[in-house]
mmCIF file of C-alpha atoms in Angstrom:
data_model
loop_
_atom_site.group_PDB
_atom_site.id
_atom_site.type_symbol
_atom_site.label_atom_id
_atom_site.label_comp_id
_atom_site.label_asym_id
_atom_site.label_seq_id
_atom_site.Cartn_x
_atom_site.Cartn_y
_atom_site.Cartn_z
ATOM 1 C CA UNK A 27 -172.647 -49.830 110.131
ATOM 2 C CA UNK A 28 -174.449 -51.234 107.537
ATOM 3 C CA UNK A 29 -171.587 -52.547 105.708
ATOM 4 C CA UNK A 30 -173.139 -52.179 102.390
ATOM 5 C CA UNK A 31 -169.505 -51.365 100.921
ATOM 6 C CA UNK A 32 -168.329 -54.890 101.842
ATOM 7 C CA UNK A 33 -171.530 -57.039 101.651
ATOM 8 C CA UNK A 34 -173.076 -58.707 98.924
ATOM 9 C CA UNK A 35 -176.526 -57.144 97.848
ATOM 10 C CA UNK A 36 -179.251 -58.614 99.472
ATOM 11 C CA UNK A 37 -181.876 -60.598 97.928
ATOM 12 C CA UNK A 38 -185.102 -59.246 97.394
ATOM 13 C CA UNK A 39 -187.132 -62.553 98.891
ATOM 14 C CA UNK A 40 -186.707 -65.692 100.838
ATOM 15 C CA UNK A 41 -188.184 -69.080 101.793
ATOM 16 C CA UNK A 42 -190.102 -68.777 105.502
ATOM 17 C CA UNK A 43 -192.369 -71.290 106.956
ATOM 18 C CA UNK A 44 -195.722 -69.067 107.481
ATOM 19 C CA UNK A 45 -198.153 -70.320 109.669
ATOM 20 C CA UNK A 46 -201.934 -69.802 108.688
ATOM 21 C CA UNK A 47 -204.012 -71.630 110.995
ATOM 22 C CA UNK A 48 -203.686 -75.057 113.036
ATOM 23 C CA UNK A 49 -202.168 -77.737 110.404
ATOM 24 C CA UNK A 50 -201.803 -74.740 107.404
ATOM 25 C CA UNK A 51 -198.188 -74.043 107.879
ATOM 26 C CA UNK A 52 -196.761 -73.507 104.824
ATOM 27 C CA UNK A 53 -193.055 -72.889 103.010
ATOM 28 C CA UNK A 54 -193.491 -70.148 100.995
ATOM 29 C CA UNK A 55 -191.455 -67.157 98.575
ATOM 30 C CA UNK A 56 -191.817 -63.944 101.217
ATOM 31 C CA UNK A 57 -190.086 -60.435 101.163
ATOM 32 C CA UNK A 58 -186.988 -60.277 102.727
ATOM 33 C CA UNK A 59 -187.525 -58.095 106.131
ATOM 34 C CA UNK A 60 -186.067 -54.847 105.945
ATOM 35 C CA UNK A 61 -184.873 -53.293 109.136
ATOM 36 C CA UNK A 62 -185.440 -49.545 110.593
ATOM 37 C CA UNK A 63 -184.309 -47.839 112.598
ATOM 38 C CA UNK A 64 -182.425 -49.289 115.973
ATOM 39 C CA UNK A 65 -183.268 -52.788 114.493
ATOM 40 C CA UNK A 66 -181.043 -55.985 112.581
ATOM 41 C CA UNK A 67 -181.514 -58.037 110.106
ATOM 42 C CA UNK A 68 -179.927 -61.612 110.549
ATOM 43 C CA UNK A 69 -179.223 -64.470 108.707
ATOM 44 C CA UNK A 70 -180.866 -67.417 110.350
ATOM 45 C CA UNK A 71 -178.123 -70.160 110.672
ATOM 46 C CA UNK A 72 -180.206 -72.788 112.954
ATOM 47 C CA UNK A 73 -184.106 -72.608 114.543
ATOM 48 C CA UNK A 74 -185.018 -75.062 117.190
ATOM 49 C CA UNK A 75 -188.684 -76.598 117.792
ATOM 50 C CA UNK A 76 -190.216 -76.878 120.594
ATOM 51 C CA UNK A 77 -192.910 -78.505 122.317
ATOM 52 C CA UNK A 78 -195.585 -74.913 122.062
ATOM 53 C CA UNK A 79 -194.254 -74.973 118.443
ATOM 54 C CA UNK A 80 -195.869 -77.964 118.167
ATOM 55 C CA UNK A 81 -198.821 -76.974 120.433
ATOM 56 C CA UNK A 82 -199.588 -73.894 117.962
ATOM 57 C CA UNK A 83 -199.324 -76.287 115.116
ATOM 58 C CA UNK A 84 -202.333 -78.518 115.543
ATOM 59 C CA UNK A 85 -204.246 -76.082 117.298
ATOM 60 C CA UNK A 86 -207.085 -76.549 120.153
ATOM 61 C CA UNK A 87 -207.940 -79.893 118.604
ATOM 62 C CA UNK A 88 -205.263 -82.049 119.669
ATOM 63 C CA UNK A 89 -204.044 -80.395 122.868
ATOM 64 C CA UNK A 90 -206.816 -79.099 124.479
ATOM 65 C CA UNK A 91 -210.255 -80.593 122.936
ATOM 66 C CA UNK A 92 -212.269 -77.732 122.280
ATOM 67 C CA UNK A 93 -212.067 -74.146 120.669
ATOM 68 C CA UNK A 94 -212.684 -72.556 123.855
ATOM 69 C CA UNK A 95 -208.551 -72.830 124.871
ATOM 70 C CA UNK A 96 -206.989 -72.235 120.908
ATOM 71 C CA UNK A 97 -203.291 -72.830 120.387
ATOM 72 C CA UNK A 98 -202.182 -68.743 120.699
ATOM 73 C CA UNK A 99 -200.410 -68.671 117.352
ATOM 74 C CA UNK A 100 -201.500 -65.712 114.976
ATOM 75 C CA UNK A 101 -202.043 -66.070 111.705
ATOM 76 C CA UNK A 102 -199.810 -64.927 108.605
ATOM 77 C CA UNK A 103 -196.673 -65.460 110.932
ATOM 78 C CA UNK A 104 -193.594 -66.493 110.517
ATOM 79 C CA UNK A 105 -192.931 -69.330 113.481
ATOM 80 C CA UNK A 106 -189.763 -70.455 115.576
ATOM 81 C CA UNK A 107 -188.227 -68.651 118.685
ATOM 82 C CA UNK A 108 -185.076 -70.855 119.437
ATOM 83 C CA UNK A 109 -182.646 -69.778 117.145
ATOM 84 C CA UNK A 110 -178.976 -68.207 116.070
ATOM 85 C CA UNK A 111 -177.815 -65.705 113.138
ATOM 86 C CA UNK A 112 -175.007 -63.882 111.762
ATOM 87 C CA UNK A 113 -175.681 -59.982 111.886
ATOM 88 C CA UNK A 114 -176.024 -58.638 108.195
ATOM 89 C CA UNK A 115 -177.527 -55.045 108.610
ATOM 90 C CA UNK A 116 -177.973 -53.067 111.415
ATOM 91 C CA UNK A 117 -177.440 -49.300 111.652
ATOM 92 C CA UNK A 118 -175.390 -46.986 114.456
ATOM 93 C CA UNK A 119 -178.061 -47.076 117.034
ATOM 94 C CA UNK A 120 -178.497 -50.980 117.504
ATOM 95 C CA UNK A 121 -174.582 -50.983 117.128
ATOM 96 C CA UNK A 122 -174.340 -49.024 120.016
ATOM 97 C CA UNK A 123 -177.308 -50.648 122.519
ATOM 98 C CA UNK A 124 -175.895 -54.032 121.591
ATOM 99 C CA UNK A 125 -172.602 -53.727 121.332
ATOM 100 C CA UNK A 126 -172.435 -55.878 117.906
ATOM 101 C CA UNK A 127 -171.604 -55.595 114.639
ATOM 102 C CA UNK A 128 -172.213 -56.689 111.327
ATOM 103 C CA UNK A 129 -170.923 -60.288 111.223
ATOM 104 C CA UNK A 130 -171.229 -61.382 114.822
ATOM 105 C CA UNK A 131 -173.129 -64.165 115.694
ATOM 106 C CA UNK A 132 -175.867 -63.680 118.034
ATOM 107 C CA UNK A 133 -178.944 -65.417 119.282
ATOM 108 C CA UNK A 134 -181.560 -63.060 120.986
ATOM 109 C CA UNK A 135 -184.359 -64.019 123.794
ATOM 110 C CA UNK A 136 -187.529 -65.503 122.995
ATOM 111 C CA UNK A 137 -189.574 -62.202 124.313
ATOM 112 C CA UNK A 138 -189.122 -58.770 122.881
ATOM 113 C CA UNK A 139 -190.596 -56.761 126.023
ATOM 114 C CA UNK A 140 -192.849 -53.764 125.890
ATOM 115 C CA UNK A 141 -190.688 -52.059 128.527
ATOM 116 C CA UNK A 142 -194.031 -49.913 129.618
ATOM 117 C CA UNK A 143 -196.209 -52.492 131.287
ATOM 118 C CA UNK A 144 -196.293 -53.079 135.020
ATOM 119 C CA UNK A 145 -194.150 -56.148 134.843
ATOM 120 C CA UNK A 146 -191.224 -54.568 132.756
ATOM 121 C CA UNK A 147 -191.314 -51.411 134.540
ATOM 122 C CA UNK A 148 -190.472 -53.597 137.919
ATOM 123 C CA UNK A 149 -187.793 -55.963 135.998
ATOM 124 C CA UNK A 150 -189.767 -58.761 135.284
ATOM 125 C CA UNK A 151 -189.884 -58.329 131.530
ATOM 126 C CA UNK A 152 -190.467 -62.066 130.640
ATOM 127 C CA UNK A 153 -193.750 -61.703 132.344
ATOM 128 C CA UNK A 154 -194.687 -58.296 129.857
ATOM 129 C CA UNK A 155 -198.243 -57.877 129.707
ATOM 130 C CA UNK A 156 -197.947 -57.596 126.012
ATOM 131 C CA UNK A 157 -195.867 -60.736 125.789
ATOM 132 C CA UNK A 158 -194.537 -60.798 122.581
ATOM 133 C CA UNK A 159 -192.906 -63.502 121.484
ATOM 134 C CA UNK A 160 -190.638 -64.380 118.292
ATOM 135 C CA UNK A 161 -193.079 -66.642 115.908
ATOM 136 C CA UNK A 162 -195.992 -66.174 117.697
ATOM 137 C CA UNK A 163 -197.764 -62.669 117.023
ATOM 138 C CA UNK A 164 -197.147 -60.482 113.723
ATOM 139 C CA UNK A 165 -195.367 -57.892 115.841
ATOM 140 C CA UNK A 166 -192.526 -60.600 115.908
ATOM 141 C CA UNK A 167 -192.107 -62.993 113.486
ATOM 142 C CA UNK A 168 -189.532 -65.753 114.137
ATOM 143 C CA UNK A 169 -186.964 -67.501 112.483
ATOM 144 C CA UNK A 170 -188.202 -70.259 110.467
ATOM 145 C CA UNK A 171 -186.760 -68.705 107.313
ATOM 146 C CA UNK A 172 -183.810 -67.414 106.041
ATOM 147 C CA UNK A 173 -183.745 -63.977 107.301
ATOM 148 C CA UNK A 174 -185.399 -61.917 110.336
ATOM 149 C CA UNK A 175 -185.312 -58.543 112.512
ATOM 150 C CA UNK A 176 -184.666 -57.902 115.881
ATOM 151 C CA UNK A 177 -186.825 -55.492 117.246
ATOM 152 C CA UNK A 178 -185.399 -52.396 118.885
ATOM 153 C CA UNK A 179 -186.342 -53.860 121.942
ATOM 154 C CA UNK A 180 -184.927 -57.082 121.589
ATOM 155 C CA UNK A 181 -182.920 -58.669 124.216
ATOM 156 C CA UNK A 182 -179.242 -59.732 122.222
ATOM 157 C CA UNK A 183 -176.161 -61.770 123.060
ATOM 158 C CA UNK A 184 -173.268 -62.482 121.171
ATOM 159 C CA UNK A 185 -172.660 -66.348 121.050
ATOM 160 C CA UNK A 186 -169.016 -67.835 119.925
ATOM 161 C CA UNK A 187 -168.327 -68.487 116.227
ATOM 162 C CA UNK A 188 -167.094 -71.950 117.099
ATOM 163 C CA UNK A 189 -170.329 -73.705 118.076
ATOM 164 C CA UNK A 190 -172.201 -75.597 115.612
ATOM 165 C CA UNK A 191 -175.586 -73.680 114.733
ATOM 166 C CA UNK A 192 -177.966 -76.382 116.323
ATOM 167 C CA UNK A 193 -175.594 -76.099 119.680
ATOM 168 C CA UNK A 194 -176.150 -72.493 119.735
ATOM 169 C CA UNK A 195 -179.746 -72.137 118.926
ATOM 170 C CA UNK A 196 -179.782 -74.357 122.151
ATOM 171 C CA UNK A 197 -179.239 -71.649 124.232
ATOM 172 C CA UNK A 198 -183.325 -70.745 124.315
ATOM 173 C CA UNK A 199 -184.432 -73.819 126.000
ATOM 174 C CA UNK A 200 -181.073 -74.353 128.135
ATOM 175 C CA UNK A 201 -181.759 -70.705 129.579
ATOM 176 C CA UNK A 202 -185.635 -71.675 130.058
ATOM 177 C CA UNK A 203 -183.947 -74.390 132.068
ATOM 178 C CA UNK A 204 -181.421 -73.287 134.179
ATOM 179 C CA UNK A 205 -184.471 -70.550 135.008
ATOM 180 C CA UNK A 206 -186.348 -72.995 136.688
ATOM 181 C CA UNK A 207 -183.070 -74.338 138.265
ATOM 182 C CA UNK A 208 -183.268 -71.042 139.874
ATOM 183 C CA UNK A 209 -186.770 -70.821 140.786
ATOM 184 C CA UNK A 210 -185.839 -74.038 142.590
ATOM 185 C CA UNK A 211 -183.166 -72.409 145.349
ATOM 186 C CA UNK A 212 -181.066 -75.288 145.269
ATOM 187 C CA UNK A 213 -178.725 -75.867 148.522
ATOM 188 C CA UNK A 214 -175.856 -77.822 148.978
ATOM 189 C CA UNK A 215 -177.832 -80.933 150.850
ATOM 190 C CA UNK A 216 -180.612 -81.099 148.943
ATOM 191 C CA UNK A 217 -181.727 -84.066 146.820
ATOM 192 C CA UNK A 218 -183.268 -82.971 143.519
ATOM 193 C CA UNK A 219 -185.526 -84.707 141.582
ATOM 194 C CA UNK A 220 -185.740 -84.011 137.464
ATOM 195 C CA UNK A 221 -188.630 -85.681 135.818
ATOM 196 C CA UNK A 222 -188.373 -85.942 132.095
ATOM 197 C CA UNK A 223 -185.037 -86.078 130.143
ATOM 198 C CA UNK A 224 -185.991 -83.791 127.022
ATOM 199 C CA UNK A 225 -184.594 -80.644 126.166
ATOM 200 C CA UNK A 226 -185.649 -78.927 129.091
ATOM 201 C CA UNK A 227 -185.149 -81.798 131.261
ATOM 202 C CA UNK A 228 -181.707 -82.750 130.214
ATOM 203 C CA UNK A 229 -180.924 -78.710 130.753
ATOM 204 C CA UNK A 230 -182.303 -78.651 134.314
ATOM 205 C CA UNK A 231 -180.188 -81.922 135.411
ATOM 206 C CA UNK A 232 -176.938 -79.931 134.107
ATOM 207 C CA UNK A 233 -178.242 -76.804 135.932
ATOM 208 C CA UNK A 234 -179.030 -78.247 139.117
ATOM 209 C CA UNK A 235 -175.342 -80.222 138.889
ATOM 210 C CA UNK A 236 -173.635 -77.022 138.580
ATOM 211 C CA UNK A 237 -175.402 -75.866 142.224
ATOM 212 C CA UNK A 238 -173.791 -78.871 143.306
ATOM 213 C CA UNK A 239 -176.716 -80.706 145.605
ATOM 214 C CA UNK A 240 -175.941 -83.860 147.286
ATOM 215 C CA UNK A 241 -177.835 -85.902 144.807
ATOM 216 C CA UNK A 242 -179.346 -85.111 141.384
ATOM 217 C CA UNK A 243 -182.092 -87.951 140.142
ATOM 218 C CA UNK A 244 -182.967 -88.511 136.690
ATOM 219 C CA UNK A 245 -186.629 -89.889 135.469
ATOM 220 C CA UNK A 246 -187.208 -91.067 132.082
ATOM 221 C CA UNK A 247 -189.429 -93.865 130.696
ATOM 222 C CA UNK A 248 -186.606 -93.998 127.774
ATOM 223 C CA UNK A 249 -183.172 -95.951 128.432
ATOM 224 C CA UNK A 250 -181.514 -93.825 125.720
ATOM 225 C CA UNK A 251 -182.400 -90.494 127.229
ATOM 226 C CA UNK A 252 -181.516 -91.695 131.455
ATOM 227 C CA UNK A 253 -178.162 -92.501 129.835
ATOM 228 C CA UNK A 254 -177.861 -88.896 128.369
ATOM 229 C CA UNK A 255 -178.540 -87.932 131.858
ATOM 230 C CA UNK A 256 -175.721 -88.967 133.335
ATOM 231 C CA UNK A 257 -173.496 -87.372 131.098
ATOM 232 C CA UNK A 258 -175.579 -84.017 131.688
ATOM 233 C CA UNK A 259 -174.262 -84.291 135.490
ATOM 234 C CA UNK A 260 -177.582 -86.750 137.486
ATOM 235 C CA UNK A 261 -176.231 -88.945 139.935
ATOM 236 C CA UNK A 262 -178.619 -91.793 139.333
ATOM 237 C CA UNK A 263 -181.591 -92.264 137.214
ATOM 238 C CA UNK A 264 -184.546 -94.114 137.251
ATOM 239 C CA UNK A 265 -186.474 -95.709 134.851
ATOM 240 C CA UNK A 266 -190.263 -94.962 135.914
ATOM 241 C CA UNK A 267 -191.625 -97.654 133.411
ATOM 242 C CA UNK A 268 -190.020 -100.448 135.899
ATOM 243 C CA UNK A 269 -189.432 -98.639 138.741
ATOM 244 C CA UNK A 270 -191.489 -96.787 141.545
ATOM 245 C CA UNK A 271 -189.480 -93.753 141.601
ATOM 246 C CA UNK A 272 -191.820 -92.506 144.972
ATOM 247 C CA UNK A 273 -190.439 -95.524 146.843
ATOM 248 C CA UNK A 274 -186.694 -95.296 145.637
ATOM 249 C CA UNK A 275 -186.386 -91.545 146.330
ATOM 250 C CA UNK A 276 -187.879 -92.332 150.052
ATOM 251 C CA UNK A 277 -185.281 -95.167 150.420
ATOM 252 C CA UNK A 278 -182.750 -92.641 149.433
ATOM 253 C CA UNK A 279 -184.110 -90.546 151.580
ATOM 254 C CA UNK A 280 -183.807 -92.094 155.239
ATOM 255 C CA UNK A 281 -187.913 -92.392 154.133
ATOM 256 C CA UNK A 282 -188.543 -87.621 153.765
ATOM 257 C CA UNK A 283 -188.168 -87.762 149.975
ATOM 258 C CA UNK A 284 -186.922 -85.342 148.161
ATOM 259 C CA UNK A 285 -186.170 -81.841 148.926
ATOM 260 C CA UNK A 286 -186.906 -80.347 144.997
ATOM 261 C CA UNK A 287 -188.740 -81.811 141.914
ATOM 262 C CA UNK A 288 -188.498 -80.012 138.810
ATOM 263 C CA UNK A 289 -191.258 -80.991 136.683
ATOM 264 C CA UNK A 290 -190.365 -81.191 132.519
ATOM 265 C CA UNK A 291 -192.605 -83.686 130.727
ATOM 266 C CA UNK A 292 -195.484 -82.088 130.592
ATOM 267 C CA UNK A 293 -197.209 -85.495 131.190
ATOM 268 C CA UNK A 294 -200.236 -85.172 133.989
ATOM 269 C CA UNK A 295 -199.008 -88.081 136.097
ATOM 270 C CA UNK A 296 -195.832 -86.283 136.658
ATOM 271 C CA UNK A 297 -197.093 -83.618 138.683
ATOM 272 C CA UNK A 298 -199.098 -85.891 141.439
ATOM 273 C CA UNK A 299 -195.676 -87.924 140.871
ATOM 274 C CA UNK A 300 -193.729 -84.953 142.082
ATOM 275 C CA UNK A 301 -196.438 -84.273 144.849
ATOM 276 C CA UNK A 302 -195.766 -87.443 146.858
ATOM 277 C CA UNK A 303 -192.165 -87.598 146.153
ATOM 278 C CA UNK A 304 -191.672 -84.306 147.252
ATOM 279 C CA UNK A 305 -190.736 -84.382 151.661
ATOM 280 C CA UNK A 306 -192.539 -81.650 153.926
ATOM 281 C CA UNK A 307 -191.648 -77.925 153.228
ATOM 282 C CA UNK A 308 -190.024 -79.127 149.826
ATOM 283 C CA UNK A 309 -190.280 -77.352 146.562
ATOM 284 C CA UNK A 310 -191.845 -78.132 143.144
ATOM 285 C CA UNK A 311 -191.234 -75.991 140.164
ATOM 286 C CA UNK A 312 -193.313 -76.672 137.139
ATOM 287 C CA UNK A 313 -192.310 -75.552 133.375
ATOM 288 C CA UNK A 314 -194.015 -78.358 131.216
ATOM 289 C CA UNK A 315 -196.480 -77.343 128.510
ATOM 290 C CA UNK A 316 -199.690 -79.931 129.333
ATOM 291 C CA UNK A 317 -201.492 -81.203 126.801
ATOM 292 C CA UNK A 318 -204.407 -81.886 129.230
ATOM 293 C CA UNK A 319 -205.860 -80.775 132.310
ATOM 294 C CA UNK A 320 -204.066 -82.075 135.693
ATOM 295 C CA UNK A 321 -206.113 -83.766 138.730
ATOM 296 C CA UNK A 322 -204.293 -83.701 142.347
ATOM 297 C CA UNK A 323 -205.078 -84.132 145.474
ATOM 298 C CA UNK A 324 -204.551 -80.301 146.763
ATOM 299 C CA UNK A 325 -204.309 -81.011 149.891
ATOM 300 C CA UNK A 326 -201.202 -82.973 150.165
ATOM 301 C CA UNK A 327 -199.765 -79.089 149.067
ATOM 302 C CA UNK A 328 -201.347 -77.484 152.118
ATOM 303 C CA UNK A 329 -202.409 -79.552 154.835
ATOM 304 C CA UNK A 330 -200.058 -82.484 154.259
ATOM 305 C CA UNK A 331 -196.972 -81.408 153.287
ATOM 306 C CA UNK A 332 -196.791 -77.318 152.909
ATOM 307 C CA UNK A 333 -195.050 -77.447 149.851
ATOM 308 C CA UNK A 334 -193.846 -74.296 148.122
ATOM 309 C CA UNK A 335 -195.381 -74.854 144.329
ATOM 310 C CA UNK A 336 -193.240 -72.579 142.190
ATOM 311 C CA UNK A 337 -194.094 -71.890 138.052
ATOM 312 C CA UNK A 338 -191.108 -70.963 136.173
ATOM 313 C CA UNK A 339 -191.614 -68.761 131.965
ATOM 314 C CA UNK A 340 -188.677 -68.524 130.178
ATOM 315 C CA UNK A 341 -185.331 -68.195 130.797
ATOM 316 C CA UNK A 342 -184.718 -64.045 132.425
ATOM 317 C CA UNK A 343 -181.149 -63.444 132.680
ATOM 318 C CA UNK A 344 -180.064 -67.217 132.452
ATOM 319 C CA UNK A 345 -178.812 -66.491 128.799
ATOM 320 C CA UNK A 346 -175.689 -65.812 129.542
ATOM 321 C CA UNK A 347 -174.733 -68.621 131.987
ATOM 322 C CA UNK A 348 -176.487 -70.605 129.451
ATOM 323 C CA UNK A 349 -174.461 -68.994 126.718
ATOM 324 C CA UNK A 350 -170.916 -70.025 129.007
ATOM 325 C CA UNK A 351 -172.382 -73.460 129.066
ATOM 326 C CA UNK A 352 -172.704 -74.666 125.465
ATOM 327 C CA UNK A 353 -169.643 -73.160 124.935
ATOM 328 C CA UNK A 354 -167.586 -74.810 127.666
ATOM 329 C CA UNK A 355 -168.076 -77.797 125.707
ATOM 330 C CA UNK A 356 -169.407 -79.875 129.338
ATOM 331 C CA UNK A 357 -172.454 -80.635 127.811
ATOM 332 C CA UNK A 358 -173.011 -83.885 124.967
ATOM 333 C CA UNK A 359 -174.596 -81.356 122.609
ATOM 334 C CA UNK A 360 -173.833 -83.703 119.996
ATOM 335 C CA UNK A 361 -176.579 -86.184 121.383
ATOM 336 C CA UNK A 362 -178.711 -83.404 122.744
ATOM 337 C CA UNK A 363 -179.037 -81.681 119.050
ATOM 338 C CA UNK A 364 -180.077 -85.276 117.593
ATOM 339 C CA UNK A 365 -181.472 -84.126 114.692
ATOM 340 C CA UNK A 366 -180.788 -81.020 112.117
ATOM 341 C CA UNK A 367 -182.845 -80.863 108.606
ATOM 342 C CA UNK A 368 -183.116 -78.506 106.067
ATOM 343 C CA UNK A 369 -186.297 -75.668 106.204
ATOM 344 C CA UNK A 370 -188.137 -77.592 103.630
ATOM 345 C CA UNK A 371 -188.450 -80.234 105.931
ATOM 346 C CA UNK A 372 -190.265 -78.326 108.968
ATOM 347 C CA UNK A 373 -193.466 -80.868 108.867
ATOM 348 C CA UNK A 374 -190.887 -83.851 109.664
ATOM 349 C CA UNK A 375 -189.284 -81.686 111.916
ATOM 350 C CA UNK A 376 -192.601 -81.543 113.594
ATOM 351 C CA UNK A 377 -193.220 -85.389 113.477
ATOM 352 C CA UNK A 378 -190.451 -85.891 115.387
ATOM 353 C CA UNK A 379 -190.717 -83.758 118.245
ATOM 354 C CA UNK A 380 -194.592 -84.657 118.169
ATOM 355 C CA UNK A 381 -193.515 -88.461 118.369
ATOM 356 C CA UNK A 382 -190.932 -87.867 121.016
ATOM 357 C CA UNK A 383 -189.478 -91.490 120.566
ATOM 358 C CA UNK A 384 -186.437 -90.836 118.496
ATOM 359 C CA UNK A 385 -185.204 -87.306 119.019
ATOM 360 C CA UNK A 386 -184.139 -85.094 121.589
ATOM 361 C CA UNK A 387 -183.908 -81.521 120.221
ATOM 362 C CA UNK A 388 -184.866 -80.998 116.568
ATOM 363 C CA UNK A 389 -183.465 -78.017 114.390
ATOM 364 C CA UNK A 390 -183.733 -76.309 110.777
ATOM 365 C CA UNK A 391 -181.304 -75.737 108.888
ATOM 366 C CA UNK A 392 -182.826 -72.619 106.446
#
């Protein structure tokens, strides 16, 4: 299964962006991975970044202000966890599990799961104790470079031919979104709130669309990215920098508010935002990745309102709807995937998502 008969040999190195402490990321000449048994080696058409990408990057420092909460990269690993590939190796036994071959394209989910722990022994791998995830921990290095392995206990799906690498490597944060989508139990009359119109965001106002709620808001501070919105599926926007978007959702609202907020811009006024926008008994699912600790009022989650306060990790078995999605073709992936640069170019890669002001979702090319 190999298909050393047909394939050109395989070169002995490659270029890999290798992370070695907060601001020491480095491109650098590294062995080429070389798979064992039950595991693939494949050739790394497209990596996203992504907001913890950027979080592991600059460490404690930026994001947190002291040592005592570090960024939870290791050292001497190869980053990046939003990707696609084209199989080039992989023996009988991963074949078999996966049903692929050499040549298919394939992305694979962000964890590779233990499959002992408590969680993964009740189903809920994407909570694994272990938690490893690709570009993160040396177990599992990711794929900013130009080859990587799957694990035998990697988590695969084949992915069409026919979508541009950047589109597919979008299935990673799509499936994170449509997961909290889920986590939100969307019905047909409810009014649902999305606040921030990134990556995640953008995913989570084409998710809650397809549940098809009477009303799906938009909030942005950006013009560019409420317009993107609506072409993701919202019903209205609203632009929070001129706009109280409390008071317009309560005039929408006969005066309840909203029945779900979905919380993606990992901004700290969002989440009181989402508090009082919210109506009683309604539901607010948080993914964001803060920067900096968040200050409420608690009590408007018990004794005011008794809201149900959901978290939502990842994106467990979302891939493949997310999958179906990006290659329906419903989705402006053109203007989502606003920017695709070559490997070399990771640290502006990182500028821009750090900036946040003229990208959406930001790829590399290796």
């Amino acid at each position: 299964m190999s298909g050393e008969n047909d394939a050109p040999a395989m070169p002995d190195t490659m270029r890999a962006v290798v992370c070695h402490g907060p601001l020491e990321y480095r491109l650098e000449s590294v062995p080429v991975p070389v798979p064992g048994p039950g595991e693939a080696l494949v050739k790394v058409e497209a990596v996203g970044i992504c907001a913890s990408d950027l979080k592991c990057f600059h460490g404690a420092a930026k994001f947190w202000g002291d040592e005592s909460r570090p960024a939870w990269a290791e050292t001497d690993v190869v980053p990046g966890h939003e990707f696609v590939g084209t199989v080039v190796e992989l023996d009988g036994e991963a074949a078999q599990r996966w049903g692929i071959v050499v040549g298919d394209r394939v992305v694979s989910e962000q964890i590779v799961p233990c499959r002992q722990c408590r969680y993964c022994l009740d189903g809920k791998y994407w909570m694994c104790q272990r938690h490893d995830i690709y570009g993160f921990k040396r177990r599992t290095p990711g794929a900013m470079a130009e080859f990587m392995l799957f694990p035998r206990d990697a988590l695969v799906h084949k992915i069409s031919a026919d979508v541009p690498p950047a589109h597919a490597a979008f299935a990673e944060p799509l499936s994170c979104a449509l997961h909290a989508v889920e986590r939100a139990d969307i019905h047909f009359g409810d009014v649902v709130v999305v606040a921030g119109c990134g990556p995640i965001g953008l995913g989570m106002v084409a998710g809650a669309k397809s549940k098809n709620p009477e009303l799906v808001i938009a909030l942005d501070l950006a013009p560019d990215k409420l317009d993107l919105a609506l072409e993701c599926g919202a019903d209205l926007v609203i632009d929070i920098g001129s706009e109280d978007a409390v008071e317009r959702v309560r005039a929408l609202t006969d005066g309840y508010g909203a029945d779900v907020y979905l919380e993606a811009t990992g901004h700290p006024s969002a989440v009181g935002q989402g508090l009082n926008l919210l109506r009683k008994l309604g539901t607010y699912v948080e993914y964001s990745v803060f920067g900096s600790d968040v200050t409420v009022d608690w009590s408007i989650i018990s004794d005011d309102k008794e809201l149900d306060v959901r978290g939502a990790h990842l994106g467990p078995h979302c891939w493949p709807a997310a999958i179906r999605m990006i290659e329906s073709g419903r989705l402006p992936m053109d203007e989502i995937c606003s920017h695709q640069l070559p490997l070399a170019e990771f640290e502006k890669g990182l500028e821009l998502v750090d900036s946040g002001k003229e990208s959406i979702k930001v790829s590399l090319i290796p």
